XYZ file of C-alpha atoms in Angstrom:
681
model
C 99.778 125.563 84.964
C 101.849 128.823 85.351
C 105.537 129.078 86.031
C 105.009 125.083 87.677
C 107.734 122.758 86.316
C 108.846 122.868 82.976
C 104.833 124.106 82.132
C 103.054 127.804 81.845
C 107.209 129.632 80.442
C 107.808 131.192 77.568
C 110.587 132.770 75.950
C 110.954 136.276 76.533
C 113.955 137.730 74.404
C 117.381 136.232 76.291
C 114.895 135.043 79.320
C 111.833 133.641 80.107
C 108.827 135.313 81.470
C 105.478 133.363 83.026
C 102.801 132.199 80.955
C 100.124 129.319 80.835
C 99.089 125.973 79.514
C 95.954 124.007 79.784
C 95.303 120.275 80.905
C 91.739 119.652 79.310
C 90.365 117.302 81.413
C 86.498 115.844 81.085
C 84.759 117.708 78.304
C 81.049 118.304 80.552
C 80.661 118.126 83.461
C 76.411 118.130 83.693
C 75.102 116.212 85.880
C 74.444 111.342 84.443
C 77.262 113.132 82.026
C 81.184 114.061 83.459
C 83.265 110.845 83.590
C 85.380 109.054 80.921
C 89.239 108.019 79.781
C 92.165 110.790 78.988
C 95.580 109.863 77.896
C 98.672 112.026 78.742
C 101.187 111.058 75.454
C 104.391 112.216 75.051
C 108.502 111.759 75.173
C 110.407 110.759 77.157
C 110.940 114.117 79.831
C 108.761 115.970 77.575
C 107.026 116.937 80.901
C 103.531 113.911 81.537
C 104.099 113.284 85.383
C 104.870 116.470 86.026
C 100.956 117.720 84.010
C 100.055 114.287 85.927
C 101.278 115.772 89.088
C 99.395 118.841 89.413
C 96.112 117.512 89.207
C 97.776 115.927 92.511
C 98.295 119.095 93.717
C 94.391 118.873 94.698
C 93.980 115.519 96.493
C 92.779 116.068 99.544
C 95.575 114.170 100.535
C 98.588 115.732 100.001
C 100.213 118.707 101.492
C 99.827 122.131 100.893
C 102.945 123.229 99.706
C 104.212 123.285 97.503
C 107.189 121.217 97.039
C 111.690 122.249 95.758
C 111.063 119.965 92.060
C 107.819 121.805 91.548
C 109.867 125.539 90.593
C 110.600 125.657 87.425
C 114.841 124.991 86.894
C 114.407 127.079 83.326
C 114.187 130.138 84.677
C 116.269 131.216 88.287
C 113.308 134.281 87.403
C 111.919 136.234 90.380
C 108.766 136.262 88.559
C 109.303 132.124 86.930
C 109.887 130.574 90.346
C 105.988 131.502 91.763
C 104.412 128.537 90.613
C 100.834 129.136 90.214
C 98.151 126.018 88.977
C 93.967 126.100 88.522
C 91.597 124.210 88.119
C 88.829 126.103 86.586
C 85.002 124.420 84.586
C 83.188 126.648 82.629
C 79.699 126.347 82.211
C 78.960 127.941 78.855
C 75.294 127.893 76.930
C 77.348 129.793 74.247
C 80.392 132.366 73.479
C 78.358 135.342 75.032
C 78.097 133.605 78.173
C 80.044 131.339 79.519
C 81.136 132.030 82.669
C 84.563 130.246 84.664
C 84.735 129.146 87.619
C 88.224 128.234 88.939
C 90.082 127.197 92.397
C 93.712 128.583 92.024
C 96.888 127.320 94.232
C 99.073 130.040 94.538
C 103.065 129.942 95.840
C 102.992 129.067 99.798
C 99.506 126.391 98.884
C 97.259 129.444 99.346
C 94.378 128.572 97.815
C 92.017 131.345 96.325
C 88.506 130.935 94.266
C 86.996 133.336 91.434
C 84.326 134.804 91.701
C 83.951 134.612 95.720
C 82.226 132.430 97.793
C 79.207 133.602 99.313
C 80.411 134.742 102.610
C 77.192 134.634 104.929
C 75.708 130.804 103.451
C 79.756 129.686 104.100
C 80.180 131.036 107.815
C 76.365 129.903 109.335
C 77.592 126.683 108.402
C 81.413 127.083 109.264
C 79.738 127.761 112.583
C 77.555 124.309 112.559
C 80.800 122.685 111.858
C 82.375 123.734 114.375
C 79.940 123.214 116.689
C 80.009 119.625 115.743
C 83.300 119.354 116.261
C 84.186 120.232 119.544
C 81.104 119.319 121.023
C 82.719 115.483 120.365
C 86.185 116.976 121.498
C 84.212 117.154 124.313
C 82.252 113.253 123.771
C 86.576 112.299 123.464
C 86.695 113.338 126.968
C 83.040 112.371 129.023
C 83.952 108.959 128.065
C 87.143 109.140 130.535
C 84.828 109.336 133.277
C 84.222 105.380 132.974
C 87.036 103.968 136.217
C 88.668 101.371 134.425
C 90.375 104.155 133.281
C 91.947 105.487 136.150
C 95.753 105.893 136.365
C 96.371 102.403 138.608
C 94.940 100.969 135.394
C 97.797 103.059 133.034
C 101.207 103.733 134.018
C 101.260 107.598 131.935
C 99.132 110.410 132.815
C 94.705 110.089 132.418
C 93.663 109.958 128.792
C 91.055 113.015 129.951
C 93.884 115.047 131.086
C 96.641 114.601 127.747
C 93.208 115.108 125.160
C 91.766 118.332 127.103
C 95.598 119.015 126.958
C 95.427 118.597 122.475
C 92.365 120.600 123.363
C 93.702 123.546 124.645
C 96.578 123.833 122.233
C 94.352 124.097 118.785
C 92.363 127.138 120.747
C 96.048 128.822 121.691
C 97.159 128.634 117.498
C 93.986 128.498 115.853
C 91.822 130.566 117.797
C 94.025 133.972 117.369
C 91.294 135.994 118.627
C 90.663 134.495 122.605
C 92.141 136.677 125.058
C 95.314 134.994 125.902
C 94.688 133.586 129.619
C 91.175 131.825 128.172
C 91.844 127.916 129.009
C 89.548 125.368 129.113
C 89.253 123.072 132.865
C 87.204 119.860 132.340
C 87.805 118.893 135.713
C 84.188 117.638 137.380
C 82.806 118.436 134.324
C 82.588 114.944 132.235
C 79.452 113.713 132.881
C 77.339 114.920 129.820
C 74.415 115.461 132.354
C 75.718 117.434 134.911
C 75.265 120.903 135.355
C 78.290 121.917 135.880
C 78.975 120.437 132.539
C 75.866 122.283 130.125
C 77.154 125.385 131.574
C 80.683 125.001 130.932
C 80.149 123.974 127.899
C 77.914 126.930 127.244
C 79.984 129.480 128.150
C 83.182 128.161 125.982
C 81.158 127.477 122.676
C 80.250 130.817 122.019
C 84.280 131.363 122.479
C 85.770 129.144 120.255
C 83.318 129.564 117.897
C 84.163 132.827 116.666
C 87.521 132.640 116.247
C 88.219 128.420 114.996
C 90.389 129.220 111.666
C 91.857 125.328 110.721
C 92.915 123.298 107.174
C 92.334 120.288 106.020
C 95.814 119.316 106.772
C 95.763 121.119 110.502
C 92.867 118.390 111.033
C 94.391 115.713 109.801
C 97.364 116.508 112.149
C 95.276 117.173 115.011
C 93.601 114.172 114.260
C 97.635 112.304 114.813
C 97.431 113.725 118.040
C 94.698 112.031 118.984
C 95.174 109.125 117.689
C 98.484 108.312 119.074
C 97.126 109.130 122.923
C 94.366 107.276 122.560
C 95.842 104.145 120.794
C 97.381 103.745 124.304
C 94.662 103.332 125.255
C 93.265 100.307 123.194
C 95.814 98.780 123.526
C 95.182 97.853 127.088
C 91.937 97.918 126.528
C 93.025 95.513 124.459
C 94.316 93.820 126.318
C 91.756 94.439 128.937
C 89.473 91.839 126.503
C 91.682 89.256 125.501
C 92.082 88.558 129.080
C 87.892 87.417 129.352
C 87.884 88.177 133.010
C 88.169 92.572 133.000
C 84.231 93.031 134.072
C 84.590 96.398 131.521
C 85.303 94.677 128.918
C 82.019 96.019 126.749
C 83.967 99.110 126.944
C 86.368 98.887 124.006
C 83.739 98.450 121.682
C 81.540 101.003 122.471
C 84.325 103.244 122.976
C 85.268 102.728 119.597
C 81.876 102.713 118.132
C 80.386 105.412 119.636
C 82.964 107.487 120.511
C 86.066 107.935 118.367
C 84.645 106.831 114.751
C 81.997 109.085 115.263
C 84.894 111.533 116.358
C 87.288 110.867 113.501
C 83.782 110.283 110.482
C 83.490 114.554 112.701
C 86.710 115.347 112.336
C 86.557 114.179 108.888
C 83.536 115.921 108.062
C 84.694 119.393 108.901
C 88.062 119.034 107.313
C 85.442 118.261 104.547
C 84.053 121.745 104.592
C 86.857 123.796 104.907
C 87.122 127.216 103.236
C 88.312 125.467 99.228
C 85.233 122.322 100.309
C 82.541 125.482 101.325
C 82.884 127.363 98.231
C 82.581 123.473 96.186
C 78.897 123.340 98.314
C 77.977 126.961 97.250
C 79.377 126.257 93.332
C 77.361 123.130 93.067
C 73.314 124.312 95.247
C 73.424 127.169 92.573
C 74.681 124.443 88.883
C 74.285 120.696 90.456
C 77.075 119.883 89.736
C 80.720 119.738 91.543
C 83.368 121.938 90.938
C 86.559 120.090 91.830
C 85.422 116.399 92.783
C 88.315 114.869 94.448
C 92.281 113.899 93.253
C 92.795 109.926 93.786
C 96.870 109.575 93.441
C 97.263 105.564 91.795
C 99.949 103.605 92.662
C 98.879 100.670 91.415
C 98.833 97.831 93.590
C 99.434 93.863 92.387
C 97.823 90.617 94.357
C 98.454 88.548 94.283
C 96.491 85.183 95.356
C 99.782 84.372 97.917
C 99.628 87.807 98.506
C 95.623 86.519 99.812
C 97.096 83.924 103.275
C 98.498 85.532 105.589
C 100.396 84.236 108.953
C 98.223 86.100 112.235
C 101.259 86.986 113.515
C 101.954 88.624 109.814
C 98.449 90.863 109.293
C 99.218 93.103 110.221
C 102.134 94.092 107.930
C 99.980 93.029 104.900
C 98.816 95.546 102.315
C 95.666 93.614 101.047
C 95.225 92.859 104.666
C 95.503 95.987 106.521
C 93.497 97.650 102.750
C 90.442 94.581 103.773
C 90.431 95.323 108.061
C 89.623 99.445 106.339
C 86.896 98.374 104.291
C 85.328 96.733 106.790
C 85.975 98.805 109.645
C 87.545 95.574 111.535
C 90.575 96.860 113.643
C 92.968 94.133 112.975
C 94.765 94.014 116.471
C 90.822 92.775 117.987
C 92.076 89.683 115.522
C 95.563 90.087 116.364
C 93.994 89.860 120.025
C 92.148 86.595 119.816
C 94.888 84.619 118.603
C 96.631 85.360 121.045
C 93.645 84.523 123.507
C 93.203 81.404 121.254
C 96.472 80.261 121.714
C 96.357 80.080 125.967
C 93.363 79.523 126.454
C 93.694 76.523 122.536
C 90.171 77.188 122.549
C 89.164 76.925 118.227
C 85.692 78.077 119.404
C 87.301 81.492 119.487
C 88.492 81.395 116.470
C 85.363 79.923 115.350
C 83.640 83.008 116.875
C 86.127 85.799 115.116
C 85.735 84.055 111.950
C 81.673 84.438 111.391
C 82.229 87.766 112.826
C 83.472 88.440 109.661
C 81.915 86.599 107.634
C 78.972 89.161 108.502
C 80.888 91.689 107.728
C 81.455 91.129 104.683
C 78.224 91.035 102.464
C 79.124 94.744 102.138
C 82.115 95.101 100.702
C 81.600 92.072 98.577
C 78.700 94.447 97.635
C 79.711 97.655 96.862
C 83.106 95.762 94.451
C 79.795 94.069 92.530
C 77.839 97.641 92.250
C 81.138 99.478 90.482
C 82.577 96.518 88.690
C 79.013 95.880 87.417
C 79.791 91.902 85.493
C 77.020 90.070 85.701
C 78.990 87.892 87.218
C 77.957 88.485 91.512
C 81.438 87.859 93.723
C 81.391 86.735 96.996
C 84.055 87.746 99.464
C 84.791 85.137 102.614
C 87.651 84.741 105.766
C 88.259 81.537 106.439
C 90.798 81.220 109.924
C 92.947 77.850 110.675
C 95.334 77.444 114.091
C 97.596 79.565 112.342
C 96.650 81.317 109.484
C 94.116 83.569 107.409
C 92.917 82.884 103.916
C 90.872 85.467 102.048
C 88.472 83.299 100.017
C 86.723 84.481 96.382
C 83.533 82.668 94.750
C 82.643 84.117 91.853
C 78.411 82.436 91.957
C 79.398 79.357 93.417
C 82.835 78.639 92.157
C 85.988 78.853 93.234
C 87.839 82.172 92.036
C 91.932 81.489 91.682
C 93.140 85.142 90.758
C 95.522 84.065 88.298
C 93.426 82.612 86.153
C 91.521 85.713 86.175
C 90.809 88.462 82.921
C 93.029 91.200 82.544
C 90.025 93.142 83.622
C 88.884 91.718 87.125
C 92.453 91.654 87.793
C 93.442 94.823 87.357
C 89.977 96.360 88.516
C 90.716 93.532 92.449
C 94.152 95.560 91.870
C 92.013 99.072 92.118
C 89.527 98.115 94.541
C 91.555 96.869 97.442
C 94.454 99.616 96.653
C 92.546 103.500 96.901
C 88.598 102.768 96.929
C 87.631 100.461 99.467
C 86.637 102.976 101.116
C 83.531 103.638 99.062
C 85.010 107.393 98.771
C 84.777 107.102 95.456
C 82.274 109.372 94.444
C 81.062 111.607 91.127
C 83.294 113.421 89.395
C 85.996 112.710 91.409
C 89.798 112.167 89.349
C 91.785 108.950 89.618
C 95.229 109.823 88.155
C 97.060 107.556 87.434
C 101.295 107.267 85.948
C 102.354 103.965 83.096
C 100.264 101.440 84.084
C 99.899 98.407 82.485
C 103.854 98.396 81.676
C 104.128 94.520 82.772
C 101.384 94.090 80.510
C 100.658 91.817 76.849
C 99.435 93.280 74.277
C 95.830 91.445 74.637
C 95.713 92.335 78.388
C 97.176 96.422 77.258
C 93.992 96.748 75.138
C 91.606 95.155 77.965
C 92.659 97.310 79.980
C 91.942 100.195 78.164
C 88.645 98.931 77.724
C 87.975 98.192 81.286
C 89.464 101.686 82.340
C 87.137 103.530 79.783
C 84.256 101.988 80.971
C 84.467 102.023 84.676
C 85.268 105.179 84.660
C 81.912 106.271 82.243
C 79.749 103.950 84.262
C 80.959 105.360 87.160
C 81.946 109.674 86.838
C 84.687 110.039 87.077
C 87.593 110.777 85.076
C 90.789 108.679 85.175
C 93.624 110.505 83.633
C 96.615 107.759 82.760
C 100.181 109.453 81.929
C 101.164 106.193 79.803
C 103.472 105.477 76.329
C 101.702 101.872 75.751
C 100.207 101.669 72.666
C 97.692 99.704 73.167
C 95.834 102.128 75.239
C 94.931 103.337 73.071
C 92.084 103.342 70.570
C 91.693 104.658 66.847
C 88.174 105.347 67.099
C 88.975 107.001 70.557
C 91.682 109.917 69.626
C 89.156 112.023 71.682
C 91.448 110.514 74.827
C 95.016 112.278 74.144
C 96.366 114.215 74.723
C 99.729 115.284 73.600
C 102.783 116.731 75.973
C 105.933 117.983 73.923
C 108.910 120.449 74.182
C 110.447 122.852 72.770
C 114.299 123.139 73.034
C 114.080 124.916 75.847
C 112.572 122.418 78.200
C 109.055 124.126 77.376
C 106.618 121.903 77.625
C 103.299 122.116 76.360
C 99.781 119.988 75.289
C 97.583 119.561 72.741
C 94.112 118.965 73.992
C 92.860 117.948 70.143
C 94.439 115.349 68.419
C 93.928 116.645 64.862
C 95.770 116.092 61.817
C 96.343 119.872 61.462
C 96.684 120.212 65.239
C 99.478 122.559 66.341
C 102.349 120.804 66.357
C 104.452 120.342 63.259
C 103.411 116.564 62.801
C 100.825 115.400 63.985
C 100.944 111.560 63.164
C 104.820 111.719 63.971
C 104.196 113.252 67.488
C 101.986 110.187 68.923
C 104.259 107.475 67.012
C 106.805 109.806 68.780
C 104.919 109.604 72.357
C 104.838 106.213 72.151
C 108.522 105.831 71.895
C 107.800 103.378 68.718
C 108.341 105.113 65.382
C 107.547 102.652 63.083
C 103.565 102.003 65.389
C 101.218 100.704 62.931
C 97.845 103.295 64.238
C 95.801 101.808 61.783
C 96.106 97.584 60.753
C 97.126 97.237 56.812
C 93.923 97.118 54.177
C 92.152 99.517 56.068
C 89.751 101.920 55.037
C 90.659 105.350 56.500
C 87.694 108.173 56.664
C 89.343 112.298 57.671
C 86.226 114.918 58.274
C 86.991 117.922 59.542
C 85.677 118.479 63.416
C 86.006 116.333 66.582
C 82.683 116.831 66.555
C 81.931 114.854 63.059
C 84.081 112.232 64.137
C 83.098 111.685 67.996
C 79.063 110.945 66.032
C 79.901 109.003 63.380
C 82.621 106.520 65.574
C 79.813 106.934 68.195
C 77.548 105.006 65.486
C 79.691 102.518 64.188
C 80.256 101.201 68.072
C 76.215 100.032 67.273
C 75.714 99.721 63.645
C 75.816 96.440 62.606
C 77.351 96.433 58.626
C 79.230 94.133 57.170
C 83.628 95.088 56.935
C 82.228 98.491 59.365
C 85.151 97.567 61.418
C 87.573 98.347 58.864
C 86.498 101.858 59.085
C 88.369 104.670 60.573
C 87.894 108.169 60.527
C 90.683 110.754 61.053
C 90.253 114.640 62.403
C 91.628 117.018 59.927
C 91.049 120.153 61.885
C 90.944 123.984 59.663
C 92.673 124.532 57.069
C 93.504 127.808 56.042
C 96.135 127.797 54.667
C 97.688 126.248 50.967
C 100.323 125.187 53.775
C 98.079 123.443 55.523
C 97.088 120.878 52.259
C 100.142 120.056 51.668
C 100.874 118.922 55.896
C 97.467 117.082 55.988
C 98.542 115.400 52.446
C 102.010 114.256 54.411
C 99.788 113.441 57.054
C 97.716 111.317 55.473
C 100.133 109.351 53.542
C 101.807 108.511 56.064
C 98.209 107.477 57.978
C 97.220 105.166 55.420
C 98.454 105.609 51.543
C 95.525 104.442 49.851
C 91.622 103.845 50.260
C 90.848 107.073 51.545
C 88.317 109.755 51.547
C 87.930 113.200 52.381
C 84.596 114.295 53.963
C 84.346 117.573 53.670
C 81.223 120.326 53.853
C 80.678 121.742 50.768
C 82.931 125.507 51.135
C 85.950 126.932 49.860
C 88.411 124.034 51.818
C 86.248 121.582 50.168
C 87.501 122.946 46.647
C 91.097 124.138 47.023
C 92.001 120.239 48.630
C 90.072 118.349 45.752
C 91.822 120.817 43.264
C 95.009 120.628 44.543
C 94.730 116.630 44.736
C 93.833 116.221 40.850
C 97.294 118.440 40.624
C 99.375 117.087 42.707
C 99.921 112.991 41.319
C 100.829 110.914 44.703
C 97.296 112.614 46.073
C 95.395 112.029 43.074
C 94.209 108.370 45.027
C 92.887 109.671 47.863
C 88.994 111.096 47.243
C 88.130 114.487 48.444
C 83.449 113.808 48.941
C 81.181 116.902 49.665
C 79.645 116.754 52.840
C 76.246 117.148 52.592
C 75.886 113.839 50.023
C 76.675 112.236 52.825
C 75.580 114.050 55.507
C 72.661 115.939 55.680
C 71.480 118.841 59.024
C 67.753 118.093 57.882
C 68.074 114.449 57.758
C 68.787 113.323 60.815
C 64.964 113.375 62.832
C 66.866 112.449 66.461
C 67.431 116.371 67.218
C 70.293 115.530 70.085
C 72.112 114.589 67.665
C 71.581 116.261 65.005
C 72.466 119.620 67.049
C 75.898 118.250 67.815
C 76.719 119.485 64.666
C 76.712 123.259 65.290
C 80.210 124.286 66.576
C 79.230 128.409 67.921
C 78.248 126.794 70.687
C 81.142 125.458 73.879
C 77.971 123.070 75.900
C 77.169 121.704 71.805
C 80.415 121.074 70.169
C 80.966 119.203 74.172
C 78.076 117.860 73.799
C 79.465 114.892 71.530
C 81.901 113.622 73.812
C 79.077 112.522 76.025
C 76.620 110.691 73.154
C 80.410 109.381 71.906
C 80.718 107.477 75.504
C 77.086 107.074 76.235
C 75.535 105.636 72.714
C 75.064 101.660 74.299
C 73.503 102.699 76.200
C 70.961 105.163 75.085
C 70.913 103.124 71.441
C 67.731 102.517 71.801
C 65.736 106.102 71.905
C 67.433 106.995 68.360
C 65.011 106.608 66.377
C 64.925 103.697 63.217
C 65.470 106.696 60.555
C 68.210 108.087 62.265
C 69.726 104.894 62.805
C 68.803 104.171 58.468
C 71.047 107.363 57.354
C 73.612 106.283 59.326
C 73.608 102.993 58.137
C 73.964 104.739 53.967
C 76.719 106.814 55.380
C 78.196 103.631 55.803
C 77.543 102.439 53.035
C 78.528 104.662 51.039
C 81.566 105.197 52.169
C 82.198 101.408 52.051
C 81.434 101.682 47.962
C 82.757 105.168 47.136
C 86.458 103.430 49.439
C 85.578 100.085 46.696
C 85.254 101.955 43.840
């Protein structure tokens, strides 16, 4: 982030200058290894939501332009009023051969790419996309040849003509290279098999394809224009269908299934293959990973049992039923019209047929729901239509489900599914942002939600980025999830991407407590045994094995990463931090190096630190004694990829634990037993 709100600025004499601030999202983008939970914490007003919004600018539903509040008010210097945000992926085998690939959004909403995309591959694919797009614009017009769309059925200009006007507007606006008098006239060419149509298509398509330039947002605006035109036709078709005597009543279903959804999908496909998307595609073809997944901004929905029922007259205003019928690709207007027909004819069989039709489509939604939730218990859905009301019913196995009686994790996922995930667009590598989730939940519910979000993210290989000050969303066994946001005296925000006791913040533990707005919050349970290790890699590996080893007392051990000890003042600061966390039952594990000797000497001389045990790391963890090479290499910190491998190992150890050798299990079991015995002595 550069000059974005209160991020990416630095003091420059009496004024300010642009700088940059980095937020690390996912630590590993390799196939099958992406995904996890990241928690942004910071005092109120520090800038947590600003960091979220920077990520949200890469959401596909977001307008390209920066808005007023994206421009900093800390400085009115022109250079500081040019926000710039970049999403990057660093591919590294070692520092000497690392490659950085980036998409940058600059002032004016312009995206740029580094390194540049391969133009030859892009141009070929773009031509294919344009061909697909425009052939379906014509498909829209083809169907207008049907007689029931003529003027005598509608009180406005034929839809054929109006869609033709939209097409010409698109050409005039977005095909700058065409001559000013170029125009499409499809009169007499609506039948796709006619020679006139084929000749027309041949003449104009090549001219259009070579000139058209459309952004994602422009595609969306064109879709809105098309929708406003065909909505009138759809309303007309509903009336014709419900009248039960129109000879063309099947035309509505044909139009929706063969034309509207087809062109909608193709427009979406074209939008996803603009320059932004194409660059990502080329990147994936080269590295077999996504550069930037889709970004979804989730604003918490809260559905109750009452929301799962609605009077049919109010169904289009129901948030839940609107989401449900979108998931089914089922037009709510059909439901409303069938009810109107039922009321007019007093034919209950009409509702029964409608109910059966909807329930035949629900298993697809239930299967998607179960796949994402991944519970041993399978859920099924059912619609029940009474004479005035519509009810959505849930079963777990053969049992009826009352939403309010279900576990917090299920309720949150149910809300998230029908508030965000119902259209099936979530893919591995995507990002979900959440601002202050779980603020209304009890302490046990917050802990359950944290566990659900973590498991969901890892299982589906997506990143969930939450801004929070809820202390119970934070786990001392998962300090690697934390990103600490703080402000200086000028209001400029910075982010600490790796929590260690010797972080760039002056008082790391105090900063965490302030970030949670609870100064006396106990990070660990009183009386726990605490082990301080040097690096985040060691922290990750030891907390990973804590999950899978069955040893009495192991859950009372907590680990904290120290960070690098450079100066004598670092040792004094470290001891202050250790006392804030735990005044007894503490042990420091360090390699047999200079820092180990200096800290050992300090604890012997300082009366307040004599209860802290300092132990030689090699006596606990000997790399040569770990036969599993994949784990042994995680202790190597020279390589960026190997360093970040520890995050993957920790996140996935429940699923890969069976592949660990007995020797490795025994070695780490001995490590924990040594820790317990050393502290108890």
